[in-house]
mmCIF file with all atom_site columns, C-alpha atoms in Angstrom:
data_model
loop_
_atom_site.group_PDB
_atom_site.id
_atom_site.type_symbol
_atom_site.label_atom_id
_atom_site.label_alt_id
_atom_site.label_comp_id
_atom_site.label_asym_id
_atom_site.label_entity_id
_atom_site.label_seq_id
_atom_site.pdbx_PDB_ins_code
_atom_site.Cartn_x
_atom_site.Cartn_y
_atom_site.Cartn_z
_atom_site.occupancy
_atom_site.B_iso_or_equiv
_atom_site.pdbx_formal_charge
_atom_site.auth_seq_id
_atom_site.auth_comp_id
_atom_site.auth_asym_id
_atom_site.auth_atom_id
_atom_site.pdbx_PDB_model_num
ATOM 1   C CA . UNK A 1 1   ? -7.570  -3.471  -59.498  1.00 38.00 ? 1   UNK A CA 1
ATOM 2   C CA . UNK A 1 2   ? -4.850  -5.972  -60.707  1.00 41.00 ? 2   UNK A CA 1
ATOM 3   C CA . UNK A 1 3   ? -2.627  -5.140  -62.928  1.00 42.00 ? 3   UNK A CA 1
ATOM 4   C CA . UNK A 1 4   ? -1.423  -7.329  -66.009  1.00 42.00 ? 4   UNK A CA 1
ATOM 5   C CA . UNK A 1 5   ? 2.363   -6.769  -66.404  1.00 41.00 ? 5   UNK A CA 1
ATOM 6   C CA . UNK A 1 6   ? 4.515   -6.791  -70.045  1.00 40.00 ? 6   UNK A CA 1
ATOM 7   C CA . UNK A 1 7   ? 7.589   -6.980  -68.951  1.00 47.00 ? 7   UNK A CA 1
ATOM 8   C CA . UNK A 1 8   ? 10.348  -5.775  -66.180  1.00 42.00 ? 8   UNK A CA 1
ATOM 9   C CA . UNK A 1 9   ? 12.884  -3.596  -66.793  1.00 44.00 ? 9   UNK A CA 1
ATOM 10  C CA . UNK A 1 10  ? 15.018  -2.543  -64.291  1.00 46.00 ? 10  UNK A CA 1
ATOM 11  C CA . UNK A 1 11  ? 13.028  -3.113  -61.619  1.00 44.00 ? 11  UNK A CA 1
ATOM 12  C CA . UNK A 1 12  ? 9.850   -1.130  -62.971  1.00 45.00 ? 12  UNK A CA 1
ATOM 13  C CA . UNK A 1 13  ? 6.455   -2.909  -64.508  1.00 54.00 ? 13  UNK A CA 1
ATOM 14  C CA . UNK A 1 14  ? 4.653   -1.774  -67.994  1.00 72.00 ? 14  UNK A CA 1
ATOM 15  C CA . UNK A 1 15  ? 1.634   -2.351  -67.987  1.00 89.00 ? 15  UNK A CA 1
ATOM 16  C CA . UNK A 1 16  ? 0.011   -4.059  -71.203  1.00 92.00 ? 16  UNK A CA 1
ATOM 17  C CA . UNK A 1 17  ? -2.495  -1.880  -72.961  1.00 96.00 ? 17  UNK A CA 1
ATOM 18  C CA . UNK A 1 18  ? -3.654  -3.430  -76.105  1.00 96.00 ? 18  UNK A CA 1
ATOM 19  C CA . UNK A 1 19  ? -5.153  -0.174  -77.558  1.00 96.00 ? 19  UNK A CA 1
ATOM 20  C CA . UNK A 1 20  ? -1.348  1.604   -76.987  1.00 96.00 ? 20  UNK A CA 1
ATOM 21  C CA . UNK A 1 21  ? 0.451   -1.530  -78.379  1.00 97.00 ? 21  UNK A CA 1
ATOM 22  C CA . UNK A 1 22  ? -2.161  -1.551  -81.599  1.00 98.00 ? 22  UNK A CA 1
ATOM 23  C CA . UNK A 1 23  ? -1.188  2.053   -82.306  1.00 97.00 ? 23  UNK A CA 1
ATOM 24  C CA . UNK A 1 24  ? 2.472   1.713   -81.737  1.00 97.00 ? 24  UNK A CA 1
ATOM 25  C CA . UNK A 1 25  ? 2.239   -1.303  -84.480  1.00 97.00 ? 25  UNK A CA 1
ATOM 26  C CA . UNK A 1 26  ? 0.182   0.561   -86.972  1.00 98.00 ? 26  UNK A CA 1
ATOM 27  C CA . UNK A 1 27  ? 2.848   3.751   -86.407  1.00 98.00 ? 27  UNK A CA 1
ATOM 28  C CA . UNK A 1 28  ? 5.769   1.084   -86.666  1.00 97.00 ? 28  UNK A CA 1
ATOM 29  C CA . UNK A 1 29  ? 4.913   -0.887  -89.425  1.00 98.00 ? 29  UNK A CA 1
ATOM 30  C CA . UNK A 1 30  ? 3.472   2.108   -91.554  1.00 98.00 ? 30  UNK A CA 1
ATOM 31  C CA . UNK A 1 31  ? 7.030   3.320   -91.082  1.00 97.00 ? 31  UNK A CA 1
ATOM 32  C CA . UNK A 1 32  ? 8.428   -0.177  -91.971  1.00 95.00 ? 32  UNK A CA 1
ATOM 33  C CA . UNK A 1 33  ? 6.854   -1.023  -94.951  1.00 96.00 ? 33  UNK A CA 1
ATOM 34  C CA . UNK A 1 34  ? 6.561   2.251   -96.480  1.00 94.00 ? 34  UNK A CA 1
ATOM 35  C CA . UNK A 1 35  ? 4.294   1.503   -99.803  1.00 94.00 ? 35  UNK A CA 1
ATOM 36  C CA . UNK A 1 36  ? 5.460   -2.248  -100.200 1.00 94.00 ? 36  UNK A CA 1
ATOM 37  C CA . UNK A 1 37  ? 3.419   -5.070  -100.606 1.00 96.00 ? 37  UNK A CA 1
ATOM 38  C CA . UNK A 1 38  ? 3.003   -7.462  -97.602  1.00 97.00 ? 38  UNK A CA 1
ATOM 39  C CA . UNK A 1 39  ? 2.010   -11.230 -97.782  1.00 96.00 ? 39  UNK A CA 1
ATOM 40  C CA . UNK A 1 40  ? 1.016   -13.697 -94.895  1.00 96.00 ? 40  UNK A CA 1
ATOM 41  C CA . UNK A 1 41  ? 0.682   -17.021 -94.797  1.00 95.00 ? 41  UNK A CA 1
ATOM 42  C CA . UNK A 1 42  ? -2.363  -17.459 -92.309  1.00 95.00 ? 42  UNK A CA 1
ATOM 43  C CA . UNK A 1 43  ? -3.938  -20.591 -91.359  1.00 90.00 ? 43  UNK A CA 1
ATOM 44  C CA . UNK A 1 44  ? -6.985  -20.283 -89.110  1.00 89.00 ? 44  UNK A CA 1
ATOM 45  C CA . UNK A 1 45  ? -4.774  -19.650 -85.538  1.00 89.00 ? 45  UNK A CA 1
ATOM 46  C CA . UNK A 1 46  ? -4.710  -16.958 -82.853  1.00 93.00 ? 46  UNK A CA 1
ATOM 47  C CA . UNK A 1 47  ? -1.060  -15.610 -84.066  1.00 93.00 ? 47  UNK A CA 1
ATOM 48  C CA . UNK A 1 48  ? -1.409  -15.483 -87.834  1.00 94.00 ? 48  UNK A CA 1
ATOM 49  C CA . UNK A 1 49  ? -4.779  -14.163 -87.670  1.00 96.00 ? 49  UNK A CA 1
ATOM 50  C CA . UNK A 1 50  ? -3.638  -10.902 -85.232  1.00 96.00 ? 50  UNK A CA 1
ATOM 51  C CA . UNK A 1 51  ? -0.511  -10.500 -87.042  1.00 97.00 ? 51  UNK A CA 1
ATOM 52  C CA . UNK A 1 52  ? -2.724  -9.801  -90.125  1.00 98.00 ? 52  UNK A CA 1
ATOM 53  C CA . UNK A 1 53  ? -5.180  -7.851  -88.779  1.00 98.00 ? 53  UNK A CA 1
ATOM 54  C CA . UNK A 1 54  ? -2.589  -5.613  -87.490  1.00 98.00 ? 54  UNK A CA 1
ATOM 55  C CA . UNK A 1 55  ? -0.818  -5.288  -90.848  1.00 98.00 ? 55  UNK A CA 1
ATOM 56  C CA . UNK A 1 56  ? -4.379  -4.565  -92.350  1.00 98.00 ? 56  UNK A CA 1
ATOM 57  C CA . UNK A 1 57  ? -4.194  -1.484  -89.985  1.00 98.00 ? 57  UNK A CA 1
ATOM 58  C CA . UNK A 1 58  ? -1.132  -0.627  -90.717  1.00 98.00 ? 58  UNK A CA 1
ATOM 59  C CA . UNK A 1 59  ? -0.997  -0.920  -94.879  1.00 98.00 ? 59  UNK A CA 1
ATOM 60  C CA . UNK A 1 60  ? -4.756  -1.904  -95.954  1.00 98.00 ? 60  UNK A CA 1
ATOM 61  C CA . UNK A 1 61  ? -4.577  -3.801  -99.368  1.00 96.00 ? 61  UNK A CA 1
ATOM 62  C CA . UNK A 1 62  ? -1.446  -4.174  -99.772  1.00 98.00 ? 62  UNK A CA 1
ATOM 63  C CA . UNK A 1 63  ? -1.424  -7.411  -97.065  1.00 98.00 ? 63  UNK A CA 1
ATOM 64  C CA . UNK A 1 64  ? -2.084  -10.026 -98.807  1.00 98.00 ? 64  UNK A CA 1
ATOM 65  C CA . UNK A 1 65  ? -2.774  -12.875 -96.406  1.00 98.00 ? 65  UNK A CA 1
ATOM 66  C CA . UNK A 1 66  ? -2.297  -16.440 -98.137  1.00 98.00 ? 66  UNK A CA 1
ATOM 67  C CA . UNK A 1 67  ? -4.359  -19.370 -96.930  1.00 97.00 ? 67  UNK A CA 1
ATOM 68  C CA . UNK A 1 68  ? -2.511  -22.523 -97.968  1.00 96.00 ? 68  UNK A CA 1
ATOM 69  C CA . UNK A 1 69  ? -4.838  -25.444 -98.352  1.00 94.00 ? 69  UNK A CA 1
ATOM 70  C CA . UNK A 1 70  ? -3.213  -28.917 -97.876  1.00 92.00 ? 70  UNK A CA 1
ATOM 71  C CA . UNK A 1 71  ? -5.766  -30.625 -98.062  1.00 91.00 ? 71  UNK A CA 1
ATOM 72  C CA . UNK A 1 72  ? -5.426  -31.825 -94.212  1.00 87.00 ? 72  UNK A CA 1
ATOM 73  C CA . UNK A 1 73  ? -7.356  -29.494 -93.026  1.00 86.00 ? 73  UNK A CA 1
ATOM 74  C CA . UNK A 1 74  ? -10.530 -29.552 -90.718  1.00 80.00 ? 74  UNK A CA 1
ATOM 75  C CA . UNK A 1 75  ? -13.880 -30.187 -92.950  1.00 82.00 ? 75  UNK A CA 1
ATOM 76  C CA . UNK A 1 76  ? -14.855 -26.095 -92.951  1.00 89.00 ? 76  UNK A CA 1
ATOM 77  C CA . UNK A 1 77  ? -11.935 -24.268 -92.251  1.00 90.00 ? 77  UNK A CA 1
ATOM 78  C CA . UNK A 1 78  ? -11.182 -22.967 -95.277  1.00 94.00 ? 78  UNK A CA 1
ATOM 79  C CA . UNK A 1 79  ? -14.261 -21.481 -95.307  1.00 95.00 ? 79  UNK A CA 1
ATOM 80  C CA . UNK A 1 80  ? -14.363 -20.362 -92.034  1.00 94.00 ? 80  UNK A CA 1
ATOM 81  C CA . UNK A 1 81  ? -10.720 -18.367 -92.568  1.00 95.00 ? 81  UNK A CA 1
ATOM 82  C CA . UNK A 1 82  ? -11.590 -17.355 -95.789  1.00 97.00 ? 82  UNK A CA 1
ATOM 83  C CA . UNK A 1 83  ? -14.997 -16.269 -94.665  1.00 97.00 ? 83  UNK A CA 1
ATOM 84  C CA . UNK A 1 84  ? -13.653 -14.104 -91.911  1.00 96.00 ? 84  UNK A CA 1
ATOM 85  C CA . UNK A 1 85  ? -10.990 -12.304 -94.014  1.00 98.00 ? 85  UNK A CA 1
ATOM 86  C CA . UNK A 1 86  ? -13.450 -11.032 -96.919  1.00 97.00 ? 86  UNK A CA 1
ATOM 87  C CA . UNK A 1 87  ? -15.788 -10.140 -93.391  1.00 96.00 ? 87  UNK A CA 1
ATOM 88  C CA . UNK A 1 88  ? -12.998 -8.447  -91.851  1.00 96.00 ? 88  UNK A CA 1
ATOM 89  C CA . UNK A 1 89  ? -12.720 -6.383  -95.913  1.00 97.00 ? 89  UNK A CA 1
ATOM 90  C CA . UNK A 1 90  ? -8.995  -8.196  -95.675  1.00 98.00 ? 90  UNK A CA 1
ATOM 91  C CA . UNK A 1 91  ? -7.881  -9.755  -98.851  1.00 98.00 ? 91  UNK A CA 1
ATOM 92  C CA . UNK A 1 92  ? -6.854  -13.582 -99.002  1.00 98.00 ? 92  UNK A CA 1
ATOM 93  C CA . UNK A 1 93  ? -5.697  -15.352 -101.617 1.00 98.00 ? 93  UNK A CA 1
ATOM 94  C CA . UNK A 1 94  ? -6.675  -19.075 -101.159 1.00 98.00 ? 94  UNK A CA 1
ATOM 95  C CA . UNK A 1 95  ? -3.700  -22.102 -102.767 1.00 98.00 ? 95  UNK A CA 1
ATOM 96  C CA . UNK A 1 96  ? -5.581  -24.990 -103.862 1.00 97.00 ? 96  UNK A CA 1
ATOM 97  C CA . UNK A 1 97  ? -2.319  -26.824 -102.802 1.00 96.00 ? 97  UNK A CA 1
ATOM 98  C CA . UNK A 1 98  ? -4.182  -30.444 -101.804 1.00 94.00 ? 98  UNK A CA 1
ATOM 99  C CA . UNK A 1 99  ? -2.063  -32.639 -104.719 1.00 96.00 ? 99  UNK A CA 1
ATOM 100 C CA . UNK A 1 100 ? 1.045   -30.807 -103.912 1.00 95.00 ? 100 UNK A CA 1
ATOM 101 C CA . UNK A 1 101 ? 1.215   -31.907 -100.904 1.00 94.00 ? 101 UNK A CA 1
ATOM 102 C CA . UNK A 1 102 ? -0.830  -35.787 -101.611 1.00 92.00 ? 102 UNK A CA 1
ATOM 103 C CA . UNK A 1 103 ? 2.342   -36.087 -104.436 1.00 95.00 ? 103 UNK A CA 1
ATOM 104 C CA . UNK A 1 104 ? 5.479   -35.193 -101.674 1.00 94.00 ? 104 UNK A CA 1
ATOM 105 C CA . UNK A 1 105 ? 4.037   -36.823 -98.619  1.00 91.00 ? 105 UNK A CA 1
ATOM 106 C CA . UNK A 1 106 ? 2.436   -39.953 -100.154 1.00 91.00 ? 106 UNK A CA 1
ATOM 107 C CA . UNK A 1 107 ? 4.071   -43.213 -98.546  1.00 91.00 ? 107 UNK A CA 1
ATOM 108 C CA . UNK A 1 108 ? 5.808   -41.549 -96.035  1.00 88.00 ? 108 UNK A CA 1
ATOM 109 C CA . UNK A 1 109 ? 5.520   -42.531 -91.926  1.00 86.00 ? 109 UNK A CA 1
ATOM 110 C CA . UNK A 1 110 ? 8.370   -41.878 -90.334  1.00 88.00 ? 110 UNK A CA 1
ATOM 111 C CA . UNK A 1 111 ? 7.896   -38.194 -88.275  1.00 85.00 ? 111 UNK A CA 1
ATOM 112 C CA . UNK A 1 112 ? 10.876  -36.480 -89.152  1.00 86.00 ? 112 UNK A CA 1
ATOM 113 C CA . UNK A 1 113 ? 10.352  -37.328 -92.771  1.00 90.00 ? 113 UNK A CA 1
ATOM 114 C CA . UNK A 1 114 ? 6.865   -36.285 -92.868  1.00 87.00 ? 114 UNK A CA 1
ATOM 115 C CA . UNK A 1 115 ? 8.035   -32.926 -91.040  1.00 85.00 ? 115 UNK A CA 1
ATOM 116 C CA . UNK A 1 116 ? 10.832  -32.434 -93.753  1.00 86.00 ? 116 UNK A CA 1
ATOM 117 C CA . UNK A 1 117 ? 8.848   -33.450 -96.500  1.00 90.00 ? 117 UNK A CA 1
ATOM 118 C CA . UNK A 1 118 ? 5.564   -31.355 -95.734  1.00 90.00 ? 118 UNK A CA 1
ATOM 119 C CA . UNK A 1 119 ? 7.715   -28.106 -94.908  1.00 86.00 ? 119 UNK A CA 1
ATOM 120 C CA . UNK A 1 120 ? 9.740   -27.767 -97.648  1.00 87.00 ? 120 UNK A CA 1
ATOM 121 C CA . UNK A 1 121 ? 6.203   -28.514 -99.677  1.00 90.00 ? 121 UNK A CA 1
ATOM 122 C CA . UNK A 1 122 ? 4.689   -25.439 -97.968  1.00 90.00 ? 122 UNK A CA 1
ATOM 123 C CA . UNK A 1 123 ? 7.721   -22.989 -98.197  1.00 87.00 ? 123 UNK A CA 1
ATOM 124 C CA . UNK A 1 124 ? 7.581   -24.357 -101.912 1.00 88.00 ? 124 UNK A CA 1
ATOM 125 C CA . UNK A 1 125 ? 4.159   -23.091 -102.482 1.00 92.00 ? 125 UNK A CA 1
ATOM 126 C CA . UNK A 1 126 ? 4.298   -19.974 -99.977  1.00 91.00 ? 126 UNK A CA 1
ATOM 127 C CA . UNK A 1 127 ? 7.540   -19.162 -102.213 1.00 88.00 ? 127 UNK A CA 1
ATOM 128 C CA . UNK A 1 128 ? 5.992   -18.947 -105.447 1.00 90.00 ? 128 UNK A CA 1
ATOM 129 C CA . UNK A 1 129 ? 3.137   -16.932 -104.309 1.00 92.00 ? 129 UNK A CA 1
ATOM 130 C CA . UNK A 1 130 ? 5.745   -14.472 -102.972 1.00 90.00 ? 130 UNK A CA 1
ATOM 131 C CA . UNK A 1 131 ? 7.448   -14.219 -106.318 1.00 88.00 ? 131 UNK A CA 1
ATOM 132 C CA . UNK A 1 132 ? 4.408   -13.909 -108.338 1.00 93.00 ? 132 UNK A CA 1
ATOM 133 C CA . UNK A 1 133 ? 2.450   -11.085 -106.149 1.00 94.00 ? 133 UNK A CA 1
ATOM 134 C CA . UNK A 1 134 ? 6.104   -9.346  -105.828 1.00 92.00 ? 134 UNK A CA 1
ATOM 135 C CA . UNK A 1 135 ? 5.999   -8.680  -102.374 1.00 93.00 ? 135 UNK A CA 1
ATOM 136 C CA . UNK A 1 136 ? 9.006   -7.167  -100.726 1.00 92.00 ? 136 UNK A CA 1
ATOM 137 C CA . UNK A 1 137 ? 7.927   -8.435  -96.901  1.00 93.00 ? 137 UNK A CA 1
ATOM 138 C CA . UNK A 1 138 ? 6.271   -11.721 -95.323  1.00 92.00 ? 138 UNK A CA 1
ATOM 139 C CA . UNK A 1 139 ? 4.681   -11.482 -91.966  1.00 94.00 ? 139 UNK A CA 1
ATOM 140 C CA . UNK A 1 140 ? 4.793   -13.733 -89.922  1.00 92.00 ? 140 UNK A CA 1
ATOM 141 C CA . UNK A 1 141 ? 3.472   -14.151 -86.297  1.00 92.00 ? 141 UNK A CA 1
ATOM 142 C CA . UNK A 1 142 ? 6.358   -15.065 -84.382  1.00 90.00 ? 142 UNK A CA 1
ATOM 143 C CA . UNK A 1 143 ? 5.581   -14.175 -80.155  1.00 91.00 ? 143 UNK A CA 1
ATOM 144 C CA . UNK A 1 144 ? 8.189   -13.704 -77.417  1.00 89.00 ? 144 UNK A CA 1
ATOM 145 C CA . UNK A 1 145 ? 7.517   -17.763 -77.120  1.00 83.00 ? 145 UNK A CA 1
ATOM 146 C CA . UNK A 1 146 ? 8.734   -18.842 -81.125  1.00 78.00 ? 146 UNK A CA 1
ATOM 147 C CA . UNK A 1 147 ? 11.419  -16.067 -80.079  1.00 69.00 ? 147 UNK A CA 1
ATOM 148 C CA . UNK A 1 148 ? 12.391  -18.774 -76.429  1.00 60.00 ? 148 UNK A CA 1
ATOM 149 C CA . UNK A 1 149 ? 12.924  -21.044 -78.315  1.00 55.00 ? 149 UNK A CA 1
ATOM 150 C CA . UNK A 1 150 ? 14.858  -20.108 -81.504  1.00 49.00 ? 150 UNK A CA 1
ATOM 151 C CA . UNK A 1 151 ? 17.162  -19.006 -78.637  1.00 49.00 ? 151 UNK A CA 1
ATOM 152 C CA . UNK A 1 152 ? 17.128  -22.273 -76.937  1.00 48.00 ? 152 UNK A CA 1
ATOM 153 C CA . UNK A 1 153 ? 18.451  -23.759 -80.307  1.00 46.00 ? 153 UNK A CA 1
ATOM 154 C CA . UNK A 1 154 ? 14.577  -24.774 -81.824  1.00 45.00 ? 154 UNK A CA 1
ATOM 155 C CA . UNK A 1 155 ? 15.304  -24.031 -85.297  1.00 46.00 ? 155 UNK A CA 1
ATOM 156 C CA . UNK A 1 156 ? 12.407  -22.221 -86.435  1.00 46.00 ? 156 UNK A CA 1
ATOM 157 C CA . UNK A 1 157 ? 11.149  -20.967 -89.916  1.00 48.00 ? 157 UNK A CA 1
ATOM 158 C CA . UNK A 1 158 ? 12.861  -18.006 -89.916  1.00 45.00 ? 158 UNK A CA 1
ATOM 159 C CA . UNK A 1 159 ? 16.125  -19.558 -89.652  1.00 44.00 ? 159 UNK A CA 1
ATOM 160 C CA . UNK A 1 160 ? 14.851  -21.857 -92.291  1.00 46.00 ? 160 UNK A CA 1
ATOM 161 C CA . UNK A 1 161 ? 14.727  -19.585 -95.119  1.00 46.00 ? 161 UNK A CA 1
ATOM 162 C CA . UNK A 1 162 ? 18.280  -19.494 -96.886  1.00 43.00 ? 162 UNK A CA 1
ATOM 163 C CA . UNK A 1 163 ? 19.388  -23.050 -96.072  1.00 41.00 ? 163 UNK A CA 1
ATOM 164 C CA . UNK A 1 164 ? 15.790  -24.915 -97.818  1.00 39.00 ? 164 UNK A CA 1
ATOM 165 C CA . UNK A 1 165 ? 16.584  -22.050 -100.114 1.00 44.00 ? 165 UNK A CA 1
ATOM 166 C CA . UNK A 1 166 ? 12.595  -21.730 -101.216 1.00 48.00 ? 166 UNK A CA 1
ATOM 167 C CA . UNK A 1 167 ? 12.529  -17.854 -100.037 1.00 55.00 ? 167 UNK A CA 1
ATOM 168 C CA . UNK A 1 168 ? 15.668  -16.664 -100.256 1.00 54.00 ? 168 UNK A CA 1
ATOM 169 C CA . UNK A 1 169 ? 15.660  -13.377 -98.731  1.00 54.00 ? 169 UNK A CA 1
ATOM 170 C CA . UNK A 1 170 ? 18.524  -11.598 -100.062 1.00 54.00 ? 170 UNK A CA 1
ATOM 171 C CA . UNK A 1 171 ? 18.479  -13.094 -103.427 1.00 55.00 ? 171 UNK A CA 1
ATOM 172 C CA . UNK A 1 172 ? 14.501  -11.674 -103.522 1.00 58.00 ? 172 UNK A CA 1
ATOM 173 C CA . UNK A 1 173 ? 14.688  -8.344  -101.773 1.00 69.00 ? 173 UNK A CA 1
ATOM 174 C CA . UNK A 1 174 ? 12.876  -10.320 -99.126  1.00 81.00 ? 174 UNK A CA 1
ATOM 175 C CA . UNK A 1 175 ? 11.960  -8.601  -95.414  1.00 88.00 ? 175 UNK A CA 1
ATOM 176 C CA . UNK A 1 176 ? 10.235  -10.787 -92.217  1.00 89.00 ? 176 UNK A CA 1
ATOM 177 C CA . UNK A 1 177 ? 8.306   -8.768  -90.044  1.00 93.00 ? 177 UNK A CA 1
ATOM 178 C CA . UNK A 1 178 ? 7.107   -9.489  -86.813  1.00 93.00 ? 178 UNK A CA 1
ATOM 179 C CA . UNK A 1 179 ? 4.458   -7.389  -85.181  1.00 96.00 ? 179 UNK A CA 1
ATOM 180 C CA . UNK A 1 180 ? 3.569   -9.425  -82.103  1.00 96.00 ? 180 UNK A CA 1
ATOM 181 C CA . UNK A 1 181 ? 6.698   -10.862 -81.801  1.00 93.00 ? 181 UNK A CA 1
ATOM 182 C CA . UNK A 1 182 ? 7.150   -9.026  -78.045  1.00 93.00 ? 182 UNK A CA 1
ATOM 183 C CA . UNK A 1 183 ? 3.935   -10.658 -77.032  1.00 95.00 ? 183 UNK A CA 1
ATOM 184 C CA . UNK A 1 184 ? 3.813   -13.650 -74.495  1.00 93.00 ? 184 UNK A CA 1
ATOM 185 C CA . UNK A 1 185 ? 0.749   -15.872 -74.931  1.00 91.00 ? 185 UNK A CA 1
ATOM 186 C CA . UNK A 1 186 ? -1.749  -14.295 -72.236  1.00 93.00 ? 186 UNK A CA 1
ATOM 187 C CA . UNK A 1 187 ? -0.924  -10.812 -73.968  1.00 96.00 ? 187 UNK A CA 1
ATOM 188 C CA . UNK A 1 188 ? -1.649  -12.172 -77.738  1.00 95.00 ? 188 UNK A CA 1
ATOM 189 C CA . UNK A 1 189 ? -5.153  -13.310 -76.294  1.00 94.00 ? 189 UNK A CA 1
ATOM 190 C CA . UNK A 1 190 ? -5.657  -10.047 -74.680  1.00 96.00 ? 190 UNK A CA 1
ATOM 191 C CA . UNK A 1 191 ? -5.287  -8.154  -77.436  1.00 97.00 ? 191 UNK A CA 1
ATOM 192 C CA . UNK A 1 192 ? -7.399  -11.060 -79.760  1.00 95.00 ? 192 UNK A CA 1
ATOM 193 C CA . UNK A 1 193 ? -10.871 -10.085 -77.674  1.00 95.00 ? 193 UNK A CA 1
ATOM 194 C CA . UNK A 1 194 ? -9.701  -6.527  -77.787  1.00 96.00 ? 194 UNK A CA 1
ATOM 195 C CA . UNK A 1 195 ? -9.989  -6.536  -81.273  1.00 95.00 ? 195 UNK A CA 1
ATOM 196 C CA . UNK A 1 196 ? -12.998 -8.518  -81.327  1.00 94.00 ? 196 UNK A CA 1
ATOM 197 C CA . UNK A 1 197 ? -11.424 -11.650 -83.027  1.00 94.00 ? 197 UNK A CA 1
ATOM 198 C CA . UNK A 1 198 ? -14.308 -14.127 -82.611  1.00 92.00 ? 198 UNK A CA 1
ATOM 199 C CA . UNK A 1 199 ? -13.653 -17.066 -80.378  1.00 90.00 ? 199 UNK A CA 1
ATOM 200 C CA . UNK A 1 200 ? -13.329 -20.091 -83.516  1.00 87.00 ? 200 UNK A CA 1
ATOM 201 C CA . UNK A 1 201 ? -9.997  -17.706 -83.849  1.00 88.00 ? 201 UNK A CA 1
ATOM 202 C CA . UNK A 1 202 ? -8.712  -16.614 -80.345  1.00 87.00 ? 202 UNK A CA 1
ATOM 203 C CA . UNK A 1 203 ? -9.578  -20.245 -78.377  1.00 82.00 ? 203 UNK A CA 1
ATOM 204 C CA . UNK A 1 204 ? -8.658  -22.513 -82.014  1.00 74.00 ? 204 UNK A CA 1
ATOM 205 C CA . UNK A 1 205 ? -6.372  -25.952 -81.020  1.00 66.00 ? 205 UNK A CA 1
ATOM 206 C CA . UNK A 1 206 ? -4.340  -27.662 -83.247  1.00 56.00 ? 206 UNK A CA 1
ATOM 207 C CA . UNK A 1 207 ? -4.774  -30.751 -84.161  1.00 53.00 ? 207 UNK A CA 1
ATOM 208 C CA . UNK A 1 208 ? -2.756  -33.224 -81.786  1.00 48.00 ? 208 UNK A CA 1
ATOM 209 C CA . UNK A 1 209 ? -0.861  -34.619 -85.048  1.00 50.00 ? 209 UNK A CA 1
ATOM 210 C CA . UNK A 1 210 ? 2.055   -34.275 -86.327  1.00 49.00 ? 210 UNK A CA 1
ATOM 211 C CA . UNK A 1 211 ? 0.999   -32.023 -89.496  1.00 56.00 ? 211 UNK A CA 1
ATOM 212 C CA . UNK A 1 212 ? -1.192  -29.509 -87.810  1.00 58.00 ? 212 UNK A CA 1
ATOM 213 C CA . UNK A 1 213 ? 1.016   -28.818 -85.605  1.00 53.00 ? 213 UNK A CA 1
ATOM 214 C CA . UNK A 1 214 ? 3.860   -28.766 -87.484  1.00 60.00 ? 214 UNK A CA 1
ATOM 215 C CA . UNK A 1 215 ? 1.710   -26.304 -90.138  1.00 62.00 ? 215 UNK A CA 1
ATOM 216 C CA . UNK A 1 216 ? 1.180   -23.267 -87.129  1.00 60.00 ? 216 UNK A CA 1
ATOM 217 C CA . UNK A 1 217 ? 4.793   -23.617 -86.425  1.00 61.00 ? 217 UNK A CA 1
ATOM 218 C CA . UNK A 1 218 ? 5.801   -22.520 -90.185  1.00 62.00 ? 218 UNK A CA 1
ATOM 219 C CA . UNK A 1 219 ? 4.234   -19.175 -90.538  1.00 61.00 ? 219 UNK A CA 1
ATOM 220 C CA . UNK A 1 220 ? 5.908   -18.390 -86.897  1.00 59.00 ? 220 UNK A CA 1
#
């Protein structure tokens, strides 16, 4: 039987077993989060959805999923995402920020400026929710691929918090939590299927446009 390898350490291999990973993460998250409240911004992609599911198993109703409805999502996507979370007994808060994003992005056509303005609007909304909910933890869907990008010098959201001063983790006492940080894409998909995530989440691909891909990257 073909073995699926998670990592190589000193010439030894370790199998990735989804059930074991969940058990270990639940225990670790319970210790790390204690009695605190956690917020996670979800987009309908597999990474954030999976991170939310694992975190919910650890702390239950003290985890709040936040869906920022920017007015740019696919037709029924808001209903599909909220429906899944509600059916899974996970708390989700939808923030209608369409007008806020429309005002911010109006008239902007240059790609890099779109990225910057969208990013600031996204974190402005998310930061507001974090403060309103008095959350102590911000869960992200960071995976091993995102860590590699950071090491290669690509600026990712967790490096931007202090710079853009929209979510100041030191001032607000906010701790970033990344339960999927050590998983590669293959392991993420295997874990998602093991936990029974619907195909529309597991196989979802972002629109090949700058703002859709940016939305996905901001929650990692």
